């Protein structure tokens, strides 16, 4: 018999506990492979409760990386390294999380340790070089910003970009006006897995840049009036689309193309993860240029250079076009508005609410947004924060932004004369989730996220009373190009 614990319950032998823990770990690995990330975290946590080991913490850290909970991934990696300073994958995963957060010095420190202790690890050397390159590029970009160089979007002469004589796709006229007919033809070309000429992509980007730059950080939107034909006015809000172009087309099949009497707001994270991100964001921007009152766009945390470098959009654009086009996309992203109100009742934002009390709508409207997202402050909060079920505020599981409770939601809405918060930023099993006493809704519009999450997706329609009406839908078939096909190897480090 083993020695009884202080609570009078006989303790199990360590070998038996470890066997149970390893079975939980294997179950967690299966859930992870099947895309059930929450269940995987629960199983790894149960294993850790039985016998905390570096591997269990490392597996949970990997799962947190896939969930974009970078703060938790760093915390678990720290614990794994404390338990086993030779556990290489923990250094990799901590480096990956810090890379996403733009903390290149910390990432390099971990990778330098790996290279030093495992000099024969070719993969480690490659990752170290990639991190060094990203750090240099970030420093160079910061220096250019300080010099206030004229944006490429305003310097490129579109007419100087030649169109291949063999090009047989949709074209713009001499005045380069983007029309709805052009957009419809472009969508069909994208559906057939064909690209449009670079000249027309650049024209869309230049015009979107000018249009968005003239838009305030807070958009004050209205549900359209009822039509003369008796059609009731409605406004549609969509969440993350993450490069899932064929699911975007399904939204339009269900709900109609954007139009002045059928307006949409797409609430950030148009790109990354899905490998048709170029098609998604170019379609949305072209619709915005062709009919500005038909579609509105807010910025998500994935509309940023650092995320695009790691999660695929940069690689995709460089594969389909070139670095100059990617630079123009980055410039356009910096002018995307950060939030909106609908009928002075609904507050719409990608991430969540401020980390301090007393913030007003005027404060959000006054944000100087033409930059990459900062690590903290109001702009960061709006793009990165998440709701939590309990009251108050807590450090974010993502390592940036804050978690906010129902009391914070109530105080912000009541203080600004609003009724409802709509945000995105998190995958939900049913495509949406209503919480905080019905005053906070998360909407996510990428079904079967990354081809593995098996989640439904949803969008919301609002009438004049601003009461939400949900439409759910399943994933649509797409060509056999896997998600993350263009991502760097910093997007995760295997099991």
Coordinates of C-alpha atoms in Angstrom, one line a residue:
X1 CA 0.0 0.0 0.0
X2 CA 1.2 3.5 -0.8
X3 CA 1.3 6.2 1.7
X4 CA -2.1 7.9 2.0
X5 CA -2.4 11.6 1.2
X6 CA -3.5 14.2 3.7
X7 CA -7.1 14.0 2.4
X8 CA -7.4 10.3 3.4
X9 CA -7.4 9.1 -0.3
X10 CA -4.8 6.5 -1.2
X11 CA -2.3 7.9 -3.7
X12 CA -1.9 5.9 -7.0
X13 CA 1.6 4.8 -7.9
X14 CA 3.5 7.2 -10.2
X15 CA 3.7 4.6 -13.0
X16 CA -0.1 4.1 -13.0
X17 CA -0.7 7.9 -13.1
X18 CA 1.7 8.2 -16.0
X19 CA 0.0 5.5 -17.9
X20 CA -3.4 7.2 -17.5
X21 CA -1.8 10.6 -18.5
X22 CA -0.2 9.1 -21.6
X23 CA -3.6 7.7 -22.7
X24 CA -5.2 11.1 -22.2
X25 CA -2.3 12.6 -24.3
X26 CA -3.0 10.1 -27.1
X27 CA -6.7 11.0 -27.0
X28 CA -5.7 14.6 -27.1
X29 CA -3.5 14.0 -30.1
X30 CA -6.4 12.4 -32.0
X31 CA -8.7 15.3 -31.1
X32 CA -6.1 17.7 -32.4
X33 CA -5.6 15.8 -35.6
X34 CA -9.4 15.9 -36.1
X35 CA -9.5 19.6 -35.6
X36 CA -11.2 19.5 -32.2
X37 CA -8.9 22.0 -30.5
X38 CA -11.0 22.7 -27.4
X39 CA -11.4 19.0 -26.7
X40 CA -7.6 18.5 -27.2
X41 CA -6.8 21.2 -24.7
X42 CA -9.1 19.6 -22.2
X43 CA -7.4 16.2 -22.5
X44 CA -3.9 17.6 -22.3
X45 CA -5.0 19.6 -19.3
X46 CA -6.2 16.4 -17.6
X47 CA -2.9 14.7 -18.4
X48 CA -1.0 17.6 -16.9
X49 CA -3.2 17.4 -13.8
X50 CA -2.1 13.8 -13.3
X51 CA 1.6 14.1 -14.2
X52 CA 2.9 17.4 -15.4
X53 CA 5.5 16.7 -18.1
X54 CA 7.3 18.9 -20.7
X55 CA 5.7 16.9 -23.5
X56 CA 2.1 17.4 -22.2
X57 CA 2.7 21.1 -21.8
X58 CA 4.4 21.2 -25.2
X59 CA 1.4 19.5 -26.9
X60 CA -1.0 21.9 -25.3
X61 CA 1.2 24.8 -26.4
X62 CA 1.0 23.6 -29.9
X63 CA -2.8 23.5 -29.7
X64 CA -2.9 27.0 -28.3
X65 CA -0.8 28.1 -31.3
X66 CA -3.4 26.7 -33.7
X67 CA -6.1 28.5 -31.6
X68 CA -4.1 31.8 -31.9
X69 CA -3.8 31.9 -28.1
X70 CA -0.2 33.0 -28.2
X71 CA 0.0 34.1 -24.6
X72 CA -1.1 30.7 -23.4
X73 CA 1.3 29.0 -25.8
X74 CA 4.2 31.0 -24.4
X75 CA 3.1 30.2 -20.8
X76 CA 3.0 26.5 -21.5
X77 CA 6.3 26.6 -23.4
X78 CA 7.8 28.3 -20.4
X79 CA 6.6 25.5 -18.1
X80 CA 7.8 22.8 -20.5
X81 CA 11.3 24.3 -20.6
X82 CA 11.3 24.6 -16.8
X83 CA 10.5 20.9 -16.6
X84 CA 13.0 19.9 -19.4
X85 CA 15.5 22.5 -20.6
X86 CA 16.4 20.1 -23.5
X87 CA 12.9 19.9 -24.9
X88 CA 13.5 21.5 -28.3
X89 CA 9.9 21.7 -29.4
X90 CA 9.1 24.0 -26.5
X91 CA 11.7 26.5 -27.7
X92 CA 10.3 26.2 -31.2
X93 CA 6.7 26.9 -30.1
X94 CA 7.7 29.8 -27.9
X95 CA 9.6 31.3 -30.8
X96 CA 6.6 30.8 -33.1
X97 CA 4.3 32.6 -30.7
X98 CA 6.7 35.5 -30.2
X99 CA 7.2 35.7 -34.0
X100 CA 3.5 36.2 -34.5
X101 CA 3.5 38.9 -31.8
X102 CA 6.4 40.6 -33.5
X103 CA 8.8 39.9 -30.7
X104 CA 11.7 38.9 -32.9
X105 CA 14.5 39.3 -30.3
X106 CA 12.7 36.8 -27.9
X107 CA 12.1 34.4 -30.8
X108 CA 15.8 34.7 -31.9
X109 CA 17.0 34.0 -28.4
X110 CA 15.0 30.7 -28.3
X111 CA 16.1 29.7 -31.8
X112 CA 19.7 30.5 -31.0
X113 CA 19.5 28.2 -28.0
X114 CA 18.2 25.4 -30.2
X115 CA 20.9 25.9 -32.8
X116 CA 23.6 26.0 -30.1
X117 CA 22.4 22.8 -28.3
X118 CA 21.4 20.9 -31.6
X119 CA 23.9 22.1 -34.2
X120 CA 23.0 19.3 -36.6
X121 CA 19.3 20.4 -36.7
X122 CA 18.9 21.7 -40.2
X123 CA 15.3 22.8 -39.6
X124 CA 16.4 24.9 -36.6
X125 CA 19.0 26.7 -38.7
X126 CA 16.4 27.5 -41.4
X127 CA 14.0 28.8 -38.8
X128 CA 16.7 30.9 -37.2
X129 CA 17.6 32.4 -40.6
X130 CA 14.0 33.1 -41.4
X131 CA 13.5 34.9 -38.0
X132 CA 16.6 36.9 -38.6
X133 CA 15.3 38.0 -42.0
X134 CA 11.9 38.9 -40.6
X135 CA 13.6 41.0 -37.9
X136 CA 15.7 42.8 -40.5
X137 CA 12.7 43.5 -42.7
X138 CA 10.7 44.8 -39.7
X139 CA 13.5 47.2 -38.8
X140 CA 13.9 48.3 -42.4
X141 CA 10.1 49.0 -42.6
X142 CA 10.2 51.0 -39.4
X143 CA 13.0 53.1 -40.8
X144 CA 11.1 53.7 -44.0
X145 CA 8.1 54.8 -42.0
X146 CA 10.2 57.3 -40.1
X147 CA 11.3 58.7 -43.4
X148 CA 7.7 59.1 -44.4
X149 CA 8.2 57.7 -47.9
X150 CA 5.3 58.3 -50.2
X151 CA 3.1 55.1 -50.3
X152 CA 3.5 52.9 -53.3
X153 CA -0.2 53.1 -53.9
X154 CA 0.1 56.7 -54.8
X155 CA 3.4 56.3 -56.8
X156 CA 2.6 53.5 -59.2
X157 CA 1.5 54.6 -62.7
X158 CA -1.1 52.0 -63.6
X159 CA -1.0 52.7 -67.3
X160 CA 2.7 51.7 -67.3
X161 CA 1.8 48.2 -66.2
X162 CA 1.5 46.1 -69.4
X163 CA -1.2 43.5 -70.0
X164 CA -0.1 40.3 -71.8
X165 CA -1.7 40.3 -75.3
X166 CA -2.8 36.7 -74.6
X167 CA -4.9 37.8 -71.5
X168 CA -8.5 36.9 -72.1
X169 CA -10.1 38.0 -68.8
X170 CA -12.1 41.0 -67.7
X171 CA -10.6 44.4 -68.3
X172 CA -11.1 48.0 -67.2
X173 CA -11.6 50.8 -69.7
X174 CA -9.1 53.6 -70.4
X175 CA -10.3 55.5 -67.3
X176 CA -9.8 52.4 -65.2
X177 CA -13.3 52.7 -63.6
X178 CA -14.2 49.6 -61.6
X179 CA -17.8 48.7 -62.4
X180 CA -20.0 46.0 -61.0
X181 CA -19.9 44.3 -64.4
X182 CA -16.2 44.0 -64.1
X183 CA -16.5 42.7 -60.5
X184 CA -19.0 40.1 -61.6
X185 CA -16.7 38.9 -64.4
X186 CA -13.7 38.9 -62.1
X187 CA -15.6 36.8 -59.5
X188 CA -16.3 34.2 -62.2
X189 CA -12.7 34.2 -63.3
X190 CA -11.6 33.6 -59.8
X191 CA -14.2 30.8 -59.5
X192 CA -12.5 29.2 -62.4
X193 CA -9.1 29.5 -60.6
X194 CA -7.8 32.1 -63.0
X195 CA -6.2 35.5 -62.1
X196 CA -6.8 38.9 -63.5
X197 CA -4.1 41.0 -65.0
X198 CA -1.8 42.8 -62.6
X199 CA -2.8 46.2 -64.0
X200 CA -6.4 45.8 -62.9
X201 CA -5.4 44.5 -59.4
X202 CA -3.2 47.5 -58.9
X203 CA -6.1 49.8 -60.1
X204 CA -8.4 48.3 -57.6
X205 CA -5.8 48.7 -54.8
X206 CA -5.1 52.3 -55.7
X207 CA -8.8 53.2 -55.7
X208 CA -9.5 51.3 -52.5
X209 CA -6.5 53.1 -50.9
X210 CA -7.9 56.5 -51.7
X211 CA -11.5 55.6 -50.7
X212 CA -10.5 54.0 -47.4
X213 CA -8.1 56.8 -46.5
X214 CA -11.1 59.2 -46.7
X215 CA -13.2 57.0 -44.3
X216 CA -13.2 57.6 -40.6
X217 CA -11.9 55.0 -38.1
X218 CA -15.4 54.7 -36.8
X219 CA -18.1 54.3 -39.5
X220 CA -21.6 55.4 -38.6
X221 CA -23.9 53.2 -40.8
X222 CA -27.6 52.9 -41.3
X223 CA -30.0 50.1 -42.3
X224 CA -31.3 51.2 -45.7
X225 CA -34.9 52.4 -46.1
X226 CA -37.6 50.1 -47.2
X227 CA -37.9 49.9 -51.0
X228 CA -40.7 51.3 -53.1
X229 CA -41.4 47.7 -54.1
X230 CA -42.2 46.8 -50.5
X231 CA -38.8 45.3 -49.8
X232 CA -37.9 45.7 -46.1
X233 CA -34.5 47.3 -45.5
X234 CA -31.8 45.1 -44.0
X235 CA -28.1 45.2 -43.3
X236 CA -25.8 42.1 -43.2
X237 CA -22.8 41.6 -41.0
X238 CA -20.3 38.8 -41.7
X239 CA -17.4 37.7 -39.6
X240 CA -14.0 36.2 -40.5
X241 CA -13.8 34.8 -44.0
X242 CA -10.0 33.8 -43.9
X243 CA -9.3 33.2 -47.5
X244 CA -12.3 30.8 -48.0
X245 CA -13.3 32.2 -51.4
X246 CA -15.9 29.5 -52.3
X247 CA -17.6 30.0 -49.0
X248 CA -17.7 33.8 -49.7
X249 CA -19.5 33.0 -53.0
X250 CA -21.9 30.9 -51.0
X251 CA -22.8 33.8 -48.8
X252 CA -23.6 35.9 -51.9
X253 CA -25.7 33.0 -53.3
X254 CA -27.7 32.8 -50.0
X255 CA -28.0 36.6 -49.4
X256 CA -27.3 38.3 -52.7
X257 CA -24.4 40.4 -53.9
X258 CA -23.8 43.6 -52.0
X259 CA -25.9 46.5 -53.3
X260 CA -27.1 49.9 -52.0
X261 CA -30.3 48.2 -50.9
X262 CA -28.5 45.0 -49.7
X263 CA -25.4 46.4 -47.8
X264 CA -22.8 44.3 -46.0
X265 CA -20.1 44.8 -43.4
X266 CA -17.3 42.2 -43.4
X267 CA -15.8 42.3 -40.0
X268 CA -12.1 41.7 -40.6
X269 CA -9.8 38.7 -41.1
X270 CA -10.4 38.5 -44.8
X271 CA -7.0 36.8 -45.4
X272 CA -4.6 34.2 -44.1
X273 CA -5.1 30.5 -43.3
X274 CA -7.3 29.8 -46.4
X275 CA -5.3 29.7 -49.6
X276 CA -7.7 31.8 -51.6
X277 CA -7.1 34.9 -49.6
X278 CA -6.1 37.0 -52.6
X279 CA -9.5 36.2 -54.3
X280 CA -11.5 37.0 -51.1
X281 CA -9.9 40.4 -50.3
X282 CA -9.6 41.5 -54.0
X283 CA -13.3 40.7 -54.4
X284 CA -14.3 42.7 -51.3
X285 CA -12.1 45.7 -52.2
X286 CA -13.3 45.7 -55.8
X287 CA -17.0 45.7 -54.6
X288 CA -16.1 48.6 -52.3
X289 CA -14.6 50.6 -55.1
X290 CA -17.5 49.8 -57.6
X291 CA -20.2 50.6 -55.1
X292 CA -19.0 52.2 -51.8
X293 CA -22.3 52.3 -50.1
X294 CA -22.9 48.6 -50.8
X295 CA -20.1 47.1 -48.7
X296 CA -18.1 48.2 -45.6
X297 CA -14.9 46.7 -44.3
X298 CA -13.3 46.7 -40.8
X299 CA -9.8 45.7 -40.0
X300 CA -9.0 42.4 -38.3
X301 CA -5.8 41.4 -36.6
X302 CA -4.9 39.4 -39.7
X303 CA -4.8 42.5 -41.8
X304 CA -1.2 43.1 -40.7
X305 CA 2.3 42.5 -42.1
X306 CA 3.4 40.1 -39.4
X307 CA 0.3 37.9 -39.6
X308 CA 0.4 37.9 -43.4
X309 CA 4.1 36.8 -43.4
X310 CA 3.4 33.8 -41.1
X311 CA -0.1 32.7 -42.0
X312 CA 0.1 32.7 -45.8
X313 CA -1.2 35.9 -47.4
X314 CA 2.2 37.3 -48.2
X315 CA 3.4 34.0 -49.7
X316 CA 0.2 33.7 -51.7
X317 CA 0.4 37.2 -53.2
X318 CA 4.0 36.8 -54.0
X319 CA 3.2 33.5 -55.7
X320 CA 0.4 34.9 -57.7
X321 CA 1.9 38.4 -58.4
X322 CA 4.9 40.0 -56.7
X323 CA 6.2 41.9 -53.7
X324 CA 5.1 45.2 -55.0
X325 CA 1.4 44.1 -55.0
X326 CA 1.9 42.8 -51.5
X327 CA 3.3 46.2 -50.4
X328 CA 0.2 47.8 -51.8
X329 CA -2.1 45.4 -49.9
X330 CA -0.3 46.3 -46.7
X331 CA -0.8 50.0 -47.4
X332 CA -4.5 49.5 -48.0
X333 CA -4.9 47.4 -44.8
X334 CA -3.5 50.3 -42.8
X335 CA -6.4 52.5 -43.9
X336 CA -9.2 50.0 -43.1
X337 CA -11.6 51.4 -40.5
X338 CA -11.5 49.9 -37.1
X339 CA -15.2 49.8 -36.1
X340 CA -18.7 50.9 -36.9
X341 CA -22.1 51.6 -35.4
X342 CA -25.4 50.6 -37.0
X343 CA -28.4 52.8 -36.5
X344 CA -26.7 54.2 -33.4
X345 CA -27.6 50.9 -31.6
X346 CA -25.1 48.2 -32.6
X347 CA -21.3 48.5 -32.2
X348 CA -19.3 46.3 -34.6
X349 CA -15.6 45.6 -34.2
X350 CA -13.4 42.7 -35.1
X351 CA -11.9 41.9 -31.7
X352 CA -13.5 43.6 -28.7
X353 CA -13.7 46.4 -26.2
X354 CA -11.2 48.8 -24.7
X355 CA -8.9 47.8 -21.8
X356 CA -9.9 51.0 -19.9
X357 CA -13.2 52.4 -18.8
X358 CA -14.9 55.5 -20.1
X359 CA -13.9 55.2 -23.7
X360 CA -16.3 56.9 -26.0
X361 CA -17.3 56.5 -29.7
X362 CA -15.5 59.8 -30.4
X363 CA -12.3 58.3 -29.0
X364 CA -12.5 55.4 -31.4
X365 CA -13.3 57.8 -34.3
X366 CA -10.2 59.7 -33.4
X367 CA -7.7 56.8 -33.6
X368 CA -4.7 57.4 -36.0
X369 CA -4.9 54.1 -37.7
X370 CA -2.5 54.4 -40.6
X371 CA 0.1 52.0 -39.1
X372 CA 0.7 48.4 -38.2
X373 CA -1.2 47.4 -35.1
X374 CA 0.6 48.4 -31.9
X375 CA 1.2 46.0 -29.0
X376 CA -1.2 47.9 -26.7
X377 CA -3.7 50.7 -26.6
X378 CA -7.1 51.4 -28.0
X379 CA -6.4 50.3 -31.6
X380 CA -4.9 47.0 -30.3
X381 CA -7.8 46.4 -28.0
X382 CA -10.3 46.8 -30.8
X383 CA -8.5 44.3 -33.1
X384 CA -7.4 41.7 -30.5
X385 CA -9.6 41.5 -27.4
X386 CA -12.1 38.7 -26.6
X387 CA -15.1 38.3 -24.2
X388 CA -14.9 36.2 -21.1
X389 CA -17.8 34.8 -19.1
X390 CA -16.9 36.3 -15.8
X391 CA -16.8 39.9 -14.8
X392 CA -14.0 42.4 -15.0
X393 CA -10.9 42.3 -17.3
X394 CA -8.1 39.7 -17.5
X395 CA -4.9 39.3 -19.5
X396 CA -5.6 38.0 -22.9
X397 CA -5.0 34.3 -23.7
X398 CA -3.6 35.7 -27.0
X399 CA -0.7 37.6 -25.4
X400 CA -2.1 40.9 -26.7
X401 CA -5.3 42.8 -26.1
X402 CA -7.6 42.0 -23.1
X403 CA -10.4 39.7 -22.1
X404 CA -13.5 41.5 -20.9
X405 CA -16.5 40.5 -19.0
X406 CA -20.3 41.2 -19.2
X407 CA -20.0 44.1 -16.9
X408 CA -17.4 45.7 -19.2
X409 CA -19.7 45.2 -22.2
X410 CA -22.7 46.7 -20.3
X411 CA -20.7 49.7 -19.2
X412 CA -19.4 50.4 -22.7
X413 CA -22.7 50.0 -24.4
X414 CA -24.7 52.0 -21.8
X415 CA -22.1 54.7 -21.7
X416 CA -22.3 55.2 -25.4
X417 CA -26.1 54.8 -25.8
X418 CA -25.8 51.5 -27.6
X419 CA -27.7 48.2 -27.3
X420 CA -25.5 45.5 -28.7
X421 CA -21.9 44.5 -29.4
X422 CA -21.1 42.4 -32.5
X423 CA -17.6 41.1 -32.9
X424 CA -15.8 38.2 -34.7
X425 CA -12.2 37.0 -34.2
X426 CA -13.1 33.5 -32.8
X427 CA -14.3 30.3 -34.5
X428 CA -17.6 29.1 -33.0
X429 CA -19.1 25.7 -33.5
X430 CA -22.5 27.0 -34.6
X431 CA -21.1 30.0 -36.5
X432 CA -22.1 32.4 -33.8
X433 CA -22.5 32.8 -30.0
X434 CA -24.6 35.1 -28.0
X435 CA -23.3 35.9 -24.5
X436 CA -23.0 38.7 -21.9
X437 CA -26.7 38.7 -21.1
X438 CA -27.5 38.8 -24.8
X439 CA -25.5 42.0 -25.4
X440 CA -22.4 40.5 -27.1
X441 CA -22.5 38.4 -30.3
X442 CA -19.6 36.7 -31.9
X443 CA -20.1 35.9 -35.6
X444 CA -17.7 33.7 -37.6
X445 CA -18.2 33.2 -41.4
X446 CA -15.6 30.6 -42.4
X447 CA -17.2 27.2 -42.2
X448 CA -15.1 24.1 -41.5
X449 CA -12.3 26.5 -40.7
X450 CA -9.0 25.4 -42.2
X451 CA -10.8 22.3 -43.6
X452 CA -10.6 20.6 -40.2
X453 CA -12.8 22.4 -37.6
X454 CA -16.2 21.0 -38.7
X455 CA -17.8 24.3 -37.6
X456 CA -20.8 25.9 -39.1
X457 CA -20.6 29.5 -40.2
X458 CA -23.1 32.3 -39.9
X459 CA -24.0 35.9 -40.9
X460 CA -26.4 38.3 -39.3
X461 CA -29.1 40.4 -40.9
X462 CA -30.4 43.4 -39.1
X463 CA -33.7 45.2 -39.8
X464 CA -34.6 48.7 -38.6
X465 CA -35.1 47.5 -35.1
X466 CA -31.5 46.1 -35.1
X467 CA -32.7 42.7 -33.7
X468 CA -30.2 40.1 -35.1
X469 CA -31.4 37.3 -37.4
X470 CA -28.9 34.5 -38.0
X471 CA -28.3 32.5 -41.1
X472 CA -26.1 29.4 -40.7
X473 CA -24.5 27.5 -43.5
X474 CA -22.0 24.6 -44.1
X475 CA -18.8 24.6 -46.0
X476 CA -18.8 24.6 -49.8
X477 CA -16.5 22.4 -51.9
X478 CA -13.3 24.1 -53.1
X479 CA -10.4 23.2 -55.4
X480 CA -7.8 20.8 -53.9
X481 CA -5.4 23.5 -52.5
X482 CA -4.9 23.0 -48.8
X483 CA -5.2 25.8 -46.3
X484 CA -1.9 27.4 -45.2
X485 CA -0.4 26.3 -48.6
X486 CA 1.6 29.5 -48.8
X487 CA 2.3 29.9 -45.0
X488 CA 5.8 30.0 -43.6
X489 CA 7.1 27.2 -41.4
X490 CA 6.7 29.5 -38.4
X491 CA 3.0 28.7 -38.3
X492 CA 3.5 25.7 -36.1
X493 CA 6.1 23.2 -35.3
X494 CA 4.5 19.8 -35.5
X495 CA 3.9 17.4 -32.7

